[in-house]
Each structure stands twice: as C-alpha cells, then as structure tokens.
Short mmCIF file of C-alpha atoms and ligand atoms in Angstrom, two decimals:
data_model
loop_
_atom_site.label_atom_id
_atom_site.label_comp_id
_atom_site.label_asym_id
_atom_site.label_seq_id
_atom_site.Cartn_x
_atom_site.Cartn_y
_atom_site.Cartn_z
CA UNK A 177 39.88 183.77 90.17
CA UNK A 178 41.43 185.97 92.93
CA UNK A 179 37.53 186.53 94.01
CA UNK A 180 37.23 182.78 94.19
CA UNK A 181 40.66 183.38 96.98
CA UNK A 182 39.57 186.59 98.13
CA UNK A 183 36.07 185.11 99.96
CA UNK A 184 37.82 181.30 100.56
CA UNK A 185 40.20 183.84 102.02
CA UNK A 186 36.87 185.51 103.85
CA UNK A 187 34.95 182.22 104.84
CA UNK A 188 38.37 180.06 106.07
CA UNK A 189 39.21 183.47 108.66
CA UNK A 190 35.33 183.27 109.83
CA UNK A 191 34.66 179.99 110.52
CA UNK A 192 38.50 179.33 112.55
CA UNK A 193 37.52 182.32 114.76
CA UNK A 194 38.37 180.55 118.42
CA UNK A 195 39.96 177.31 116.85
CA UNK A 196 43.15 176.04 118.48
CA UNK A 197 45.92 178.73 118.16
CA UNK A 198 47.98 175.59 115.84
CA UNK A 199 45.18 174.94 113.81
CA UNK A 200 43.41 178.55 113.08
CA UNK A 201 43.59 180.84 110.70
CA UNK A 202 47.24 182.18 111.02
CA UNK A 203 47.98 177.98 110.14
CA UNK A 204 46.23 178.90 107.35
CA UNK A 205 48.03 181.44 105.80
CA UNK A 206 50.99 180.09 106.51
CA UNK A 207 50.75 176.43 104.68
CA UNK A 208 48.74 178.89 101.66
CA UNK A 209 51.79 180.97 101.71
CA UNK A 210 54.12 177.69 101.32
CA UNK A 211 51.91 176.25 98.57
CA UNK A 212 52.65 178.90 96.59
CA UNK A 213 55.90 179.03 97.32
CA UNK A 214 56.66 175.22 96.15
CA UNK A 215 53.88 175.14 93.65
CA UNK A 216 55.18 178.12 91.77
CA UNK A 217 58.87 175.10 90.90
CA UNK A 218 56.29 172.58 89.83
CA UNK A 219 54.35 172.38 86.91
CA UNK A 220 50.51 172.59 88.72
CA UNK A 221 47.01 174.03 88.77
CA UNK A 222 47.53 176.76 90.61
CA UNK A 223 43.55 177.38 91.50
CA UNK A 224 43.88 174.04 93.27
CA UNK A 225 46.53 174.54 95.26
CA UNK A 226 45.62 177.47 96.45
CA UNK A 227 42.35 176.74 96.95
CA UNK A 228 43.07 173.09 98.97
CA UNK A 229 45.57 174.75 100.92
CA UNK A 230 42.51 177.36 102.12
CA UNK A 231 40.27 174.46 103.03
CA UNK A 232 42.90 171.62 104.12
CA UNK A 233 41.54 172.24 107.71
CA UNK A 234 38.34 173.88 107.38
CA UNK A 235 36.64 170.93 109.97
CA UNK A 236 39.53 168.59 111.10
CA UNK A 237 38.43 165.38 112.22
CA UNK A 238 39.88 165.94 115.41
CA UNK A 239 37.39 168.67 116.39
CA UNK A 240 34.41 167.35 115.10
CA UNK A 241 34.04 164.14 117.05
CA UNK A 242 35.61 161.91 114.35
CA UNK A 243 33.83 163.24 111.60
CA UNK A 244 35.70 162.80 108.14
CA UNK A 245 33.11 164.05 105.92
CA UNK A 246 32.08 167.71 107.24
CA UNK A 247 35.19 169.15 105.84
CA UNK A 248 34.25 167.95 102.51
CA UNK A 249 30.33 169.10 102.60
CA UNK A 250 31.49 172.53 104.18
CA UNK A 251 34.24 172.89 100.84
CA UNK A 252 31.71 171.89 98.53
CA UNK A 253 28.75 174.01 99.47
CA UNK A 254 31.10 176.91 99.70
CA UNK A 255 32.78 176.57 96.32
CA UNK A 256 29.68 175.32 94.15
CA UNK A 257 28.05 178.78 96.11
CA UNK A 258 31.16 180.56 94.33
CA UNK A 259 30.63 178.76 91.40
CA UNK A 260 33.79 177.00 90.76
CA UNK A 261 33.71 173.96 88.36
CA UNK A 262 32.55 170.89 89.03
CA UNK A 263 36.79 169.20 88.08
CA UNK A 264 38.27 171.96 90.23
CA UNK A 265 35.71 171.34 93.36
CA UNK A 266 36.44 167.35 92.90
CA UNK A 267 40.38 167.71 92.41
CA UNK A 268 40.23 170.29 95.64
CA UNK A 269 37.89 167.45 97.99
CA UNK A 270 40.56 164.88 97.05
CA UNK A 271 43.41 166.72 98.56
CA UNK A 272 41.29 167.31 101.58
CA UNK A 273 39.94 164.48 102.01
CA UNK A 274 43.68 162.51 101.33
CA UNK A 275 46.13 165.34 103.10
CA UNK A 276 46.52 163.98 106.32
CA UNK A 277 49.26 162.42 108.58
CA UNK A 278 47.29 159.77 110.21
CA UNK A 279 45.98 158.59 107.00
CA UNK A 280 49.25 157.68 105.07
CA UNK A 281 49.20 154.41 105.07
CA UNK A 282 45.13 154.45 102.81
CA UNK A 283 45.52 157.00 100.53
CA UNK A 284 45.84 156.31 96.70
CA UNK A 285 49.22 155.77 94.98
CA UNK A 286 50.28 158.35 92.24
CA UNK A 287 49.16 161.32 93.44
CA UNK A 288 48.08 164.16 91.97
CA UNK A 289 50.90 166.72 92.03
CA UNK A 290 48.57 169.24 93.69
CA UNK A 291 48.13 167.32 96.61
CA UNK A 292 51.88 166.65 97.04
CA UNK A 293 52.11 170.55 96.98
CA UNK A 294 49.92 171.15 99.72
CA UNK A 295 50.96 168.14 101.84
CA UNK A 296 53.92 169.32 101.91
CA UNK A 297 53.41 172.97 102.63
CA UNK A 298 51.21 171.39 105.59
CA UNK A 299 53.80 169.54 106.96
CA UNK A 300 56.43 171.90 107.10
CA UNK A 301 54.54 174.33 109.51
CA UNK A 302 54.42 170.76 110.98
CA UNK A 303 58.32 171.10 111.87
CA UNK A 304 60.63 174.10 112.72
CA UNK A 305 60.03 176.59 115.39
CA UNK A 306 56.50 177.02 114.76
CA UNK A 307 55.71 172.94 114.73
CA UNK A 308 57.03 173.35 117.79
CA UNK A 309 55.07 175.75 119.12
CA UNK A 310 52.14 174.32 117.22
CA UNK A 311 53.12 171.08 119.13
CA UNK A 312 52.81 172.43 122.79
CA UNK A 313 50.25 174.24 122.34
CA UNK A 314 47.79 171.56 120.91
CA UNK A 315 49.45 169.45 124.01
CA UNK A 316 48.68 171.84 126.41
CA UNK A 317 44.85 172.05 124.53
CA UNK A 318 44.25 168.58 125.51
CA UNK A 319 45.95 168.23 128.79
CA UNK A 320 49.35 166.05 127.51
CA UNK A 321 52.17 166.09 129.55
CA UNK A 322 55.17 167.40 128.39
CA UNK A 323 57.80 164.84 128.68
CA UNK A 324 57.48 161.62 131.06
CA UNK A 325 61.21 159.71 131.19
CA UNK A 326 59.07 156.50 131.42
CA UNK A 327 57.07 156.69 128.97
CA UNK A 328 58.25 155.43 125.34
CA UNK A 329 57.26 157.01 122.08
CA UNK A 330 54.89 154.22 120.03
CA UNK A 331 56.29 154.13 116.71
CA UNK A 332 54.38 152.62 113.88
CA UNK A 333 50.94 153.15 115.33
CA UNK A 334 47.60 152.34 113.02
CA UNK A 335 44.98 155.02 112.90
CA UNK A 336 43.30 154.17 115.10
CA UNK A 337 45.66 154.12 117.88
CA UNK A 338 47.57 157.32 116.62
CA UNK A 339 43.82 159.35 117.15
CA UNK A 340 43.77 157.71 120.48
CA UNK A 341 47.00 159.06 121.40
CA UNK A 342 47.22 160.26 125.06
CA UNK A 343 51.18 159.98 125.19
CA UNK A 344 53.25 163.26 125.78
CA UNK A 345 54.43 166.63 123.99
CA UNK A 346 57.61 165.46 123.79
CA UNK A 347 57.00 162.21 122.29
CA UNK A 348 54.90 163.44 119.35
CA UNK A 349 57.84 164.68 118.18
CA UNK A 350 59.63 160.45 117.72
CA UNK A 351 55.98 159.85 116.83
CA UNK A 352 55.43 162.33 113.90
CA UNK A 353 57.51 165.10 113.54
CA UNK A 354 60.85 163.87 113.36
CA UNK A 355 59.32 161.58 110.25
CA UNK A 356 58.07 164.28 108.09
CA UNK A 357 61.53 165.46 106.58
CA UNK A 358 61.60 161.91 104.32
CA UNK A 359 58.08 161.76 103.78
CA UNK A 360 58.98 165.50 101.65
CA UNK A 361 57.23 165.15 97.70
CA UNK A 362 58.66 168.10 96.25
CA UNK A 363 62.19 168.77 95.96
CA UNK A 364 61.74 172.63 97.32
CA UNK A 365 59.57 171.22 100.10
CA UNK A 366 62.92 169.08 101.31
CA UNK A 367 65.07 171.75 101.04
CA UNK A 368 62.92 173.70 103.52
CA UNK A 369 61.99 170.87 105.55
CA UNK A 370 65.53 169.75 106.09
CA UNK A 371 66.81 173.94 107.96
CA UNK A 372 63.57 172.85 110.15
CA UNK A 373 64.48 169.29 111.00
CA UNK A 374 67.68 170.53 112.60
CA UNK A 375 66.21 173.28 114.44
CA UNK A 376 63.96 169.99 116.02
CA UNK A 377 67.31 168.41 117.14
CA UNK A 378 68.92 170.64 118.51
CA UNK A 379 65.81 171.95 120.06
CA UNK A 380 65.52 168.53 121.74
CA UNK A 381 69.26 168.22 122.66
CA UNK A 382 68.70 171.04 124.72
CA UNK A 383 64.94 169.96 126.10
CA UNK A 384 66.93 166.79 128.26
CA UNK A 385 70.19 168.34 128.39
CA UNK A 386 67.67 170.99 130.63
CA UNK A 387 65.26 168.30 131.88
CA UNK A 388 68.40 166.20 133.42
CA UNK A 389 69.28 168.63 135.71
CA UNK A 390 72.85 167.17 137.76
P1 ADP B 698 47.42 165.77 110.03
O1 ADP B 698 46.24 166.79 110.45
O2 ADP B 698 48.18 166.03 109.54
O3 ADP B 698 46.69 164.62 110.40
P2 ADP B 698 47.37 165.96 113.04
O4 ADP B 698 46.55 166.52 112.90
O5 ADP B 698 47.97 164.67 113.96
O6 ADP B 698 48.51 165.68 111.53
O7 ADP B 698 48.58 167.18 113.79
C1 ADP B 698 48.80 168.53 113.31
C2 ADP B 698 49.57 168.74 114.44
O8 ADP B 698 48.72 168.85 115.93
C3 ADP B 698 50.79 168.08 114.72
O9 ADP B 698 52.18 168.90 113.53
C4 ADP B 698 51.01 168.59 115.87
O10 ADP B 698 51.72 170.22 116.21
C5 ADP B 698 50.06 169.40 116.57
N1 ADP B 698 49.51 167.57 117.23
C6 ADP B 698 48.28 166.57 116.84
N2 ADP B 698 48.47 165.78 117.43
C7 ADP B 698 49.67 165.92 118.57
C8 ADP B 698 49.73 164.87 119.44
N3 ADP B 698 49.43 163.89 120.85
N4 ADP B 698 50.15 165.91 120.45
C9 ADP B 698 51.08 166.93 120.21
N5 ADP B 698 50.53 167.60 119.23
C10 ADP B 698 50.28 167.27 118.08
NI1 NI B 699 46.94 171.49 108.25
#
C-alpha cells in the first residue's frame, strides 16, 4: 500500500515538472496532506483518498486543450501497472472525473465520502493566502488583468462560459473563491475554510483601499 503511494508520488512529481505554479507538485502535496487530515475525521477508504488526491490534477483539461479523458487514461494506466485492484481504480477515476468546480452542476448526487474529502482539500488549497497566490499566478500565466473597475464579475456562469472566461483576477474571487466556503462537504473542511475565507475578505478590503488612492 505505502509502496503504491510512494510510486504514485514519484510518477506525479515527474509528470508535473514545469507545471504552472498553482497546479504543480506542491499543490498536489498540499491537497494530499489536507485530504489525509480531513480523512481521519471521516469513515472512509484511505487508499482511495490518497490516490485520488495525488492524481486529481495529473492532466488538467485546461492545460490539455480541454481534453477531459486524458487524466483518466493516464491514471488507469499507472494504477494498473501498480497492480491496484479494479474496484479501487474505478473509485479513484470517479473522483478524478467529478472533483472539479466547473463540473459542480453536473455531478451525481450522493457522492462517495472519499470524493467529498478530496474535493474539500482541493477547494481549501484554492482559498486563503495560498489561494490568493495561486490565483494571481494563474492570472499572470494567462496575462489577465489584475483588476478593472469597469469589468463586473459574472456570477452563475455555465461550464463553457467559465472555461472561456477572460475576466480579471480579482473577479475570480467573486466568481469562485468566495463561494467555496459554503460548498464544503465535511465538518473538518468547513472549519479550515472559515479562517481562510476571512483572510481573503481582509485581503480584498486592503486591495481596494490601496487601489482607490485619494
Ligand atoms: P477546478 O480545477 O476545481 O475546476 P479551476 O481549475 O477553475 O478549478 O481553478 C483552480 C485554481 O486555478 C483556482 O483556484 C485559481 O487559483 C486558478 N484559476 C482558475 N481560473 C482562474 C482565473 N480565471 N483567474 C485566476 N485564477 C484562476
Ligand atoms: Ni487541484
């Protein structure tokens, strides 16, 4: 078991070499640790949690021309080569397929607890100080504006609109980051998210204070 985890870690590190800083190995490591921390407060299958956390961004569609099947194929090939049993493989692939914020309107109800845990861990890494840093890094990577006073946030975007959105980085807070606290699935996740949410609110207050020089 831990051998499987170790080999998966090696695989992911190598695969994500050179990735954008918000979606690199260190994002995966933080999500993996957060997922384990939440998992000990829930009744769940730890191997499924760990493998899903490690593989959840192995081939993010937004860096692979929108291809949503590549991550599933890469993960299946790896897990089969490590002789992980078929039931575990299917559970892990289900999580990778359904974890994303942009798919939140289409995921089946009654989610497995392992998905809820990894989703909370991924969302926690999107908020707080790390979340702010990742978001500005991504905005810079895309050459988006930090902020524009005349561009309004777009709430309730469809999945297609969300993927194409070229909004400002500050708008991303209103379109996604500030919504995450209320989407937490687990009690432990909610607790961790609360503090990070408050930090983002203070950041935004300060940002606008400094922007509006008078
Ligand atoms: P998911 O993978 O859960 O669908 P995203 O890929 O949209 O979520 O977002 C992952 C992280 O990437 C966000 O939390 C944010 O830090 C960054 N990000 C994604 N889209 C944007 C954007 N339009 N502007 C700034 N940051 C973004
Ligand atoms: Ni992620």
